[in-house]
């Protein structure tokens, strides 16, 4: 990519889009396009077409999605399926109409089968049943991958898709019910510390294994892929190692400075028992993550403390 390229970052106010926007800015890309959801509703097909055709970006990075943790995915599957399909179909169709040169579609590691061999290779896609607590979101993201591949095949596009593992970092959603596990733990341990609570209760057994990628590392990977990758096959972006939810809670507790007891509510669901991505393909291209889990959690907690008042209002 050239520093003068016009780059539209869809979802530039979100966790992923914000990190990508900041990294592009840091590197000197000066022709960036971004619209808030109130300025441009990506579910509105007419509005999306008008915006993309009027601006004709050289690159579109699709970091826009309706996202949430296990509770939100399990509670609102219809919205997670419908809204994510609308967002990505509108963007991809508009990009084809505007003859956009490069498009990066970002999915999620939940696209892979619940019991896929670990670590999960890209070739595991569509080889088994999905985790039922987030299958609606996964189906939407799988459809996005298929549309990237179809556009390449039919129109000769140099478009790509990437599948990040579980993400966290500054700008995350810390909602007590609808957030992902790591920011939810950060907020819960922080509030327990502040209130003097002697116990924090975790959902499930604590044994499921998860991989966590610092969002600024993902932003770095996205730019790297746009400059070095051109293949129809989706590519994994992760760290190559995982941690149990219980051990994750211990790290978060330590970073926050909480000294109480951690217990498990085994009546709550665990979700997929293990989800670790095989990142050998992106490593072979020359990219690796830079941020350790503890350091990333530390930086995320520092951001949370600075923005705590605004977050509580949400």
Short mmCIF file of N, CA, C and O in Angstrom, two decimals, residues 89-183:
data_model
loop_
_atom_site.label_atom_id
_atom_site.label_comp_id
_atom_site.label_asym_id
_atom_site.label_seq_id
_atom_site.Cartn_x
_atom_site.Cartn_y
_atom_site.Cartn_z
N UNK A 89 -22.28 -7.96 3.53
CA UNK A 89 -22.77 -8.05 2.15
C UNK A 89 -22.86 -6.67 1.52
O UNK A 89 -22.47 -6.45 0.37
N UNK A 90 -23.36 -5.71 2.28
CA UNK A 90 -23.45 -4.34 1.76
C UNK A 90 -22.07 -3.79 1.40
O UNK A 90 -21.87 -3.20 0.33
N UNK A 91 -21.11 -3.98 2.28
CA UNK A 91 -19.75 -3.48 2.03
C UNK A 91 -19.09 -4.18 0.84
O UNK A 91 -18.49 -3.53 -0.02
N UNK A 92 -19.21 -5.49 0.80
CA UNK A 92 -18.57 -6.24 -0.28
C UNK A 92 -19.21 -5.96 -1.63
O UNK A 92 -18.52 -5.80 -2.64
N UNK A 93 -20.52 -5.89 -1.67
CA UNK A 93 -21.19 -5.59 -2.93
C UNK A 93 -20.86 -4.18 -3.41
O UNK A 93 -20.63 -3.94 -4.60
N UNK A 94 -20.84 -3.23 -2.47
CA UNK A 94 -20.50 -1.86 -2.83
C UNK A 94 -19.05 -1.77 -3.31
O UNK A 94 -18.73 -1.03 -4.26
N UNK A 95 -18.16 -2.52 -2.67
CA UNK A 95 -16.76 -2.53 -3.08
C UNK A 95 -16.60 -3.10 -4.49
O UNK A 95 -15.78 -2.59 -5.28
N UNK A 96 -17.37 -4.11 -4.82
CA UNK A 96 -17.34 -4.63 -6.19
C UNK A 96 -17.85 -3.60 -7.18
O UNK A 96 -17.27 -3.39 -8.25
N UNK A 97 -18.92 -2.91 -6.80
CA UNK A 97 -19.49 -1.89 -7.69
C UNK A 97 -18.51 -0.73 -7.91
O UNK A 97 -18.48 -0.13 -8.99
N UNK A 98 -17.70 -0.42 -6.90
CA UNK A 98 -16.75 0.69 -6.98
C UNK A 98 -15.37 0.26 -7.47
O UNK A 98 -14.46 1.07 -7.54
N UNK A 99 -15.22 -1.04 -7.77
CA UNK A 99 -13.95 -1.57 -8.26
C UNK A 99 -12.81 -1.32 -7.28
O UNK A 99 -11.71 -0.88 -7.65
N UNK A 100 -13.07 -1.58 -5.99
CA UNK A 100 -12.07 -1.39 -4.94
C UNK A 100 -10.93 -2.40 -5.12
O UNK A 100 -11.17 -3.60 -5.26
N UNK A 101 -9.70 -1.90 -5.10
CA UNK A 101 -8.55 -2.74 -5.40
C UNK A 101 -8.26 -3.78 -4.32
O UNK A 101 -8.05 -4.96 -4.63
N UNK A 102 -8.24 -3.35 -3.06
CA UNK A 102 -7.91 -4.27 -1.96
C UNK A 102 -8.99 -4.21 -0.89
O UNK A 102 -9.45 -3.13 -0.51
N UNK A 103 -9.37 -5.38 -0.38
CA UNK A 103 -10.39 -5.49 0.67
C UNK A 103 -9.90 -6.52 1.66
O UNK A 103 -9.52 -7.63 1.28
N UNK A 104 -9.90 -6.15 2.94
CA UNK A 104 -9.56 -7.10 4.01
C UNK A 104 -10.80 -7.35 4.85
O UNK A 104 -11.32 -6.43 5.49
N UNK A 105 -11.27 -8.58 4.82
CA UNK A 105 -12.42 -8.98 5.63
C UNK A 105 -11.92 -9.68 6.88
O UNK A 105 -11.14 -10.64 6.81
N UNK A 106 -12.35 -9.19 8.05
CA UNK A 106 -11.93 -9.78 9.32
C UNK A 106 -13.05 -10.64 9.90
O UNK A 106 -14.17 -10.17 10.07
N UNK A 107 -12.71 -11.87 10.17
CA UNK A 107 -13.68 -12.79 10.75
C UNK A 107 -13.40 -13.07 12.21
O UNK A 107 -13.04 -12.16 12.96
N UNK A 108 -13.51 -14.32 12.58
CA UNK A 108 -13.32 -14.73 13.97
C UNK A 108 -12.96 -16.20 14.01
O UNK A 108 -13.39 -16.99 13.15
N UNK A 109 -12.21 -16.58 15.02
CA UNK A 109 -11.83 -17.99 15.14
C UNK A 109 -13.02 -18.89 15.44
O UNK A 109 -12.90 -20.12 15.35
N UNK A 110 -14.17 -18.32 15.78
CA UNK A 110 -15.35 -19.15 16.04
C UNK A 110 -15.91 -19.78 14.76
O UNK A 110 -16.83 -20.59 14.83
N UNK A 111 -15.34 -19.44 13.60
CA UNK A 111 -15.79 -20.05 12.35
C UNK A 111 -15.42 -21.53 12.29
O UNK A 111 -16.00 -22.28 11.50
N UNK A 112 -14.47 -21.95 13.10
CA UNK A 112 -13.98 -23.32 13.02
C UNK A 112 -14.83 -24.28 13.83
O UNK A 112 -15.49 -23.87 14.80
N UNK A 113 -14.84 -25.56 13.47
CA UNK A 113 -15.65 -26.54 14.19
C UNK A 113 -15.31 -26.60 15.68
O UNK A 113 -14.16 -26.39 16.09
N UNK A 114 -16.32 -26.91 16.47
CA UNK A 114 -16.16 -26.97 17.93
C UNK A 114 -15.07 -27.94 18.34
O UNK A 114 -14.30 -27.68 19.27
N UNK A 115 -14.99 -29.06 17.65
CA UNK A 115 -14.01 -30.10 18.02
C UNK A 115 -12.93 -30.25 16.96
O UNK A 115 -12.44 -31.35 16.72
N UNK A 116 -12.53 -29.15 16.35
CA UNK A 116 -11.45 -29.19 15.37
C UNK A 116 -10.14 -29.62 16.03
O UNK A 116 -9.91 -29.37 17.21
N UNK A 117 -9.31 -30.29 15.26
CA UNK A 117 -7.98 -30.65 15.76
C UNK A 117 -7.23 -29.39 16.15
O UNK A 117 -7.33 -28.35 15.48
N UNK A 118 -6.48 -29.47 17.25
CA UNK A 118 -5.74 -28.33 17.79
C UNK A 118 -4.25 -28.49 17.54
O UNK A 118 -3.72 -29.60 17.66
N UNK A 119 -3.54 -27.41 17.24
CA UNK A 119 -4.06 -26.09 16.91
C UNK A 119 -4.82 -26.10 15.59
O UNK A 119 -4.55 -26.94 14.72
N UNK A 120 -5.74 -25.17 15.42
CA UNK A 120 -6.68 -25.20 14.29
C UNK A 120 -6.04 -24.62 13.03
O UNK A 120 -5.64 -23.46 13.00
N UNK A 121 -5.97 -25.44 12.00
CA UNK A 121 -5.48 -24.99 10.71
C UNK A 121 -6.61 -24.35 9.90
O UNK A 121 -7.78 -24.66 10.11
N UNK A 122 -6.26 -23.50 8.98
CA UNK A 122 -7.26 -22.86 8.12
C UNK A 122 -8.07 -23.89 7.34
O UNK A 122 -9.25 -23.66 7.04
N UNK A 123 -7.47 -25.04 7.05
CA UNK A 123 -8.15 -26.09 6.29
C UNK A 123 -9.26 -26.78 7.08
O UNK A 123 -10.02 -27.57 6.53
N UNK A 124 -9.38 -26.48 8.38
CA UNK A 124 -10.44 -27.07 9.20
C UNK A 124 -11.81 -26.46 8.93
O UNK A 124 -12.83 -27.00 9.36
N UNK A 125 -11.85 -25.34 8.22
CA UNK A 125 -13.11 -24.66 7.94
C UNK A 125 -14.09 -25.60 7.25
O UNK A 125 -13.75 -26.29 6.29
N UNK A 126 -15.33 -25.63 7.78
CA UNK A 126 -16.44 -26.41 7.22
C UNK A 126 -16.22 -27.92 7.29
O UNK A 126 -16.76 -28.67 6.48
N UNK A 127 -15.45 -28.37 8.28
CA UNK A 127 -15.21 -29.81 8.42
C UNK A 127 -15.95 -30.42 9.61
O UNK A 127 -15.78 -31.61 9.89
N UNK A 128 -16.76 -29.64 10.33
CA UNK A 128 -17.48 -30.17 11.47
C UNK A 128 -18.48 -29.17 12.01
O UNK A 128 -18.58 -28.03 11.53
N UNK A 129 -19.25 -29.61 13.03
CA UNK A 129 -20.27 -28.74 13.59
C UNK A 129 -19.66 -27.61 14.42
O UNK A 129 -18.57 -27.73 14.97
N UNK A 130 -20.39 -26.50 14.47
CA UNK A 130 -19.93 -25.32 15.17
C UNK A 130 -20.32 -25.36 16.64
O UNK A 130 -21.19 -26.14 17.04
N UNK A 131 -19.67 -24.51 17.44
CA UNK A 131 -20.08 -24.32 18.84
C UNK A 131 -21.46 -23.66 18.84
O UNK A 131 -21.64 -22.58 18.28
N UNK A 132 -22.48 -24.30 19.43
CA UNK A 132 -23.85 -23.78 19.34
C UNK A 132 -24.08 -22.44 20.00
O UNK A 132 -25.01 -21.73 19.64
N UNK A 133 -23.24 -22.05 20.96
CA UNK A 133 -23.46 -20.77 21.64
C UNK A 133 -23.11 -19.57 20.76
O UNK A 133 -23.51 -18.45 21.06
N UNK A 134 -22.34 -19.79 19.69
CA UNK A 134 -22.05 -18.67 18.78
C UNK A 134 -22.11 -19.07 17.31
O UNK A 134 -21.46 -18.46 16.46
N UNK A 135 -22.94 -20.08 17.00
CA UNK A 135 -23.00 -20.54 15.63
C UNK A 135 -23.58 -19.52 14.65
O UNK A 135 -23.19 -19.45 13.49
N UNK A 136 -24.51 -18.67 15.13
CA UNK A 136 -25.11 -17.67 14.24
C UNK A 136 -24.06 -16.67 13.77
O UNK A 136 -23.97 -16.34 12.58
N UNK A 137 -23.26 -16.18 14.69
CA UNK A 137 -22.18 -15.25 14.35
C UNK A 137 -21.17 -15.94 13.43
O UNK A 137 -20.70 -15.34 12.45
N UNK A 138 -20.85 -17.18 13.73
CA UNK A 138 -19.88 -17.92 12.92
C UNK A 138 -20.36 -18.10 11.49
O UNK A 138 -19.59 -17.93 10.53
N UNK A 139 -21.64 -18.42 11.31
CA UNK A 139 -22.19 -18.61 9.96
C UNK A 139 -22.09 -17.32 9.16
O UNK A 139 -21.75 -17.31 7.97
N UNK A 140 -22.37 -16.19 9.81
CA UNK A 140 -22.25 -14.90 9.11
C UNK A 140 -20.81 -14.69 8.65
O UNK A 140 -20.57 -14.27 7.50
N UNK A 141 -19.85 -14.96 9.51
CA UNK A 141 -18.45 -14.75 9.15
C UNK A 141 -17.99 -15.73 8.07
O UNK A 141 -17.18 -15.38 7.20
N UNK A 142 -18.48 -16.95 8.12
CA UNK A 142 -18.15 -17.92 7.06
C UNK A 142 -18.67 -17.42 5.72
O UNK A 142 -18.00 -17.54 4.69
N UNK A 143 -19.87 -16.85 5.73
CA UNK A 143 -20.43 -16.29 4.50
C UNK A 143 -19.54 -15.18 3.95
O UNK A 143 -19.37 -15.04 2.72
N UNK A 144 -18.95 -14.38 4.83
CA UNK A 144 -18.05 -13.32 4.39
C UNK A 144 -16.81 -13.88 3.71
O UNK A 144 -16.36 -13.35 2.68
N UNK A 145 -16.25 -14.95 4.27
CA UNK A 145 -15.09 -15.59 3.65
C UNK A 145 -15.45 -16.09 2.26
O UNK A 145 -14.70 -15.92 1.29
N UNK A 146 -16.63 -16.72 2.16
CA UNK A 146 -17.07 -17.25 0.89
C UNK A 146 -17.26 -16.13 -0.14
O UNK A 146 -16.95 -16.30 -1.33
N UNK A 147 -17.75 -14.97 0.30
CA UNK A 147 -17.95 -13.87 -0.63
C UNK A 147 -16.62 -13.28 -1.09
O UNK A 147 -16.50 -12.85 -2.24
N UNK A 148 -15.65 -13.24 -0.22
CA UNK A 148 -14.30 -12.83 -0.62
C UNK A 148 -13.79 -13.76 -1.71
O UNK A 148 -13.29 -13.32 -2.76
N UNK A 149 -13.92 -15.06 -1.49
CA UNK A 149 -13.43 -16.04 -2.46
C UNK A 149 -14.20 -15.97 -3.77
O UNK A 149 -13.62 -16.07 -4.86
N UNK A 150 -15.52 -15.78 -3.67
CA UNK A 150 -16.34 -15.68 -4.88
C UNK A 150 -15.98 -14.45 -5.70
O UNK A 150 -15.94 -14.49 -6.94
N UNK A 151 -15.71 -13.34 -5.02
CA UNK A 151 -15.35 -12.11 -5.72
C UNK A 151 -13.99 -12.25 -6.40
O UNK A 151 -13.78 -11.72 -7.51
N UNK A 152 -13.08 -12.93 -5.75
CA UNK A 152 -11.78 -13.19 -6.37
C UNK A 152 -11.96 -14.03 -7.64
O UNK A 152 -11.38 -13.74 -8.69
N UNK A 153 -12.79 -15.07 -7.52
CA UNK A 153 -12.98 -16.01 -8.62
C UNK A 153 -13.73 -15.36 -9.79
O UNK A 153 -13.37 -15.55 -10.95
N UNK A 154 -14.76 -14.60 -9.48
CA UNK A 154 -15.60 -14.04 -10.53
C UNK A 154 -15.05 -12.75 -11.13
O UNK A 154 -15.14 -12.53 -12.34
N UNK A 155 -14.47 -11.90 -10.27
CA UNK A 155 -14.05 -10.58 -10.74
C UNK A 155 -12.53 -10.37 -10.73
O UNK A 155 -12.05 -9.30 -11.11
N UNK A 156 -11.79 -11.39 -10.28
CA UNK A 156 -10.34 -11.25 -10.25
C UNK A 156 -9.83 -10.30 -9.19
O UNK A 156 -8.76 -9.70 -9.34
N UNK A 157 -10.59 -10.17 -8.10
CA UNK A 157 -10.21 -9.22 -7.04
C UNK A 157 -8.99 -9.73 -6.25
O UNK A 157 -8.82 -10.93 -6.05
N UNK A 158 -8.21 -8.78 -5.76
CA UNK A 158 -7.10 -9.10 -4.85
C UNK A 158 -7.57 -8.85 -3.42
O UNK A 158 -7.00 -8.02 -2.69
N UNK A 159 -8.60 -9.56 -3.04
CA UNK A 159 -9.21 -9.40 -1.73
C UNK A 159 -8.83 -10.57 -0.83
O UNK A 159 -8.63 -11.70 -1.32
N UNK A 160 -8.75 -10.31 0.46
CA UNK A 160 -8.31 -11.33 1.40
C UNK A 160 -9.18 -11.33 2.65
O UNK A 160 -9.89 -10.36 2.94
N UNK A 161 -9.11 -12.44 3.39
CA UNK A 161 -9.78 -12.52 4.69
C UNK A 161 -8.80 -13.05 5.72
O UNK A 161 -7.93 -13.86 5.40
N UNK A 162 -8.97 -12.59 6.94
CA UNK A 162 -8.10 -13.02 8.04
C UNK A 162 -8.96 -13.37 9.24
O UNK A 162 -9.97 -12.71 9.51
N UNK A 163 -8.54 -14.39 9.98
CA UNK A 163 -9.31 -14.86 11.13
C UNK A 163 -8.52 -14.66 12.42
O UNK A 163 -7.61 -15.44 12.73
N UNK A 164 -8.80 -13.58 13.13
CA UNK A 164 -8.10 -13.36 14.40
C UNK A 164 -8.62 -14.30 15.49
O UNK A 164 -9.78 -14.73 15.47
N UNK A 165 -7.77 -14.58 16.44
CA UNK A 165 -8.20 -15.30 17.63
C UNK A 165 -8.89 -14.31 18.57
O UNK A 165 -9.20 -13.19 18.20
N UNK A 166 -9.13 -14.72 19.82
CA UNK A 166 -9.79 -13.83 20.79
C UNK A 166 -8.94 -12.58 21.00
O UNK A 166 -7.74 -12.66 21.24
N UNK A 167 -9.61 -11.42 20.93
CA UNK A 167 -8.91 -10.15 21.00
C UNK A 167 -9.21 -9.40 22.29
O UNK A 167 -10.26 -9.60 22.91
N UNK A 168 -8.30 -8.51 22.66
CA UNK A 168 -8.49 -7.65 23.82
C UNK A 168 -7.58 -6.45 23.67
O UNK A 168 -6.64 -6.46 22.86
N UNK A 169 -7.84 -5.41 24.46
CA UNK A 169 -6.96 -4.26 24.45
C UNK A 169 -7.69 -2.97 24.69
O UNK A 169 -8.91 -2.95 24.95
N UNK A 170 -6.99 -1.83 24.60
CA UNK A 170 -7.62 -0.52 24.77
C UNK A 170 -8.77 -0.34 23.80
O UNK A 170 -8.66 -0.68 22.62
N UNK A 171 -9.88 0.20 24.30
CA UNK A 171 -11.06 0.38 23.47
C UNK A 171 -12.02 -0.78 23.50
O UNK A 171 -13.04 -0.77 22.80
N UNK A 172 -11.74 -1.78 24.33
CA UNK A 172 -12.60 -2.96 24.41
C UNK A 172 -13.94 -2.62 25.04
O UNK A 172 -14.15 -1.55 25.62
N UNK A 173 -14.88 -3.56 24.91
CA UNK A 173 -16.19 -3.45 25.54
C UNK A 173 -16.10 -4.08 26.93
O UNK A 173 -15.83 -5.27 27.06
N UNK A 174 -16.35 -3.28 27.96
CA UNK A 174 -16.26 -3.76 29.34
C UNK A 174 -17.64 -3.90 29.99
O UNK A 174 -17.75 -3.89 31.21
N UNK A 175 -18.68 -4.05 29.17
CA UNK A 175 -20.03 -4.20 29.70
C UNK A 175 -20.09 -5.44 30.60
O UNK A 175 -19.55 -6.50 30.24
N UNK A 176 -20.73 -5.35 31.76
CA UNK A 176 -20.72 -6.48 32.71
C UNK A 176 -21.42 -7.74 32.19
O UNK A 176 -21.16 -8.83 32.71
N UNK A 177 -22.30 -7.62 31.18
CA UNK A 177 -23.03 -8.79 30.69
C UNK A 177 -22.68 -9.17 29.25
O UNK A 177 -22.70 -10.35 28.91
N UNK A 178 -22.38 -8.19 28.41
CA UNK A 178 -22.24 -8.45 26.98
C UNK A 178 -20.81 -8.37 26.46
O UNK A 178 -20.59 -8.31 25.25
N UNK A 179 -19.83 -8.37 27.35
CA UNK A 179 -18.44 -8.29 26.90
C UNK A 179 -17.83 -9.68 26.79
O UNK A 179 -18.39 -10.67 27.27
N UNK A 180 -16.65 -9.74 26.15
CA UNK A 180 -15.90 -10.99 26.08
C UNK A 180 -15.22 -11.27 27.42
O UNK A 180 -15.18 -10.42 28.31
N UNK A 181 -14.65 -12.45 27.52
CA UNK A 181 -14.21 -12.94 28.83
C UNK A 181 -13.12 -12.07 29.44
O UNK A 181 -13.18 -11.76 30.64
N UNK A 182 -12.11 -11.65 28.67
CA UNK A 182 -10.99 -10.94 29.30
C UNK A 182 -11.40 -9.55 29.82
O UNK A 182 -11.13 -9.25 30.99
N UNK A 183 -12.05 -8.70 29.02
CA UNK A 183 -12.49 -7.42 29.59
C UNK A 183 -13.51 -7.58 30.71
O UNK A 183 -13.53 -6.78 31.65
#
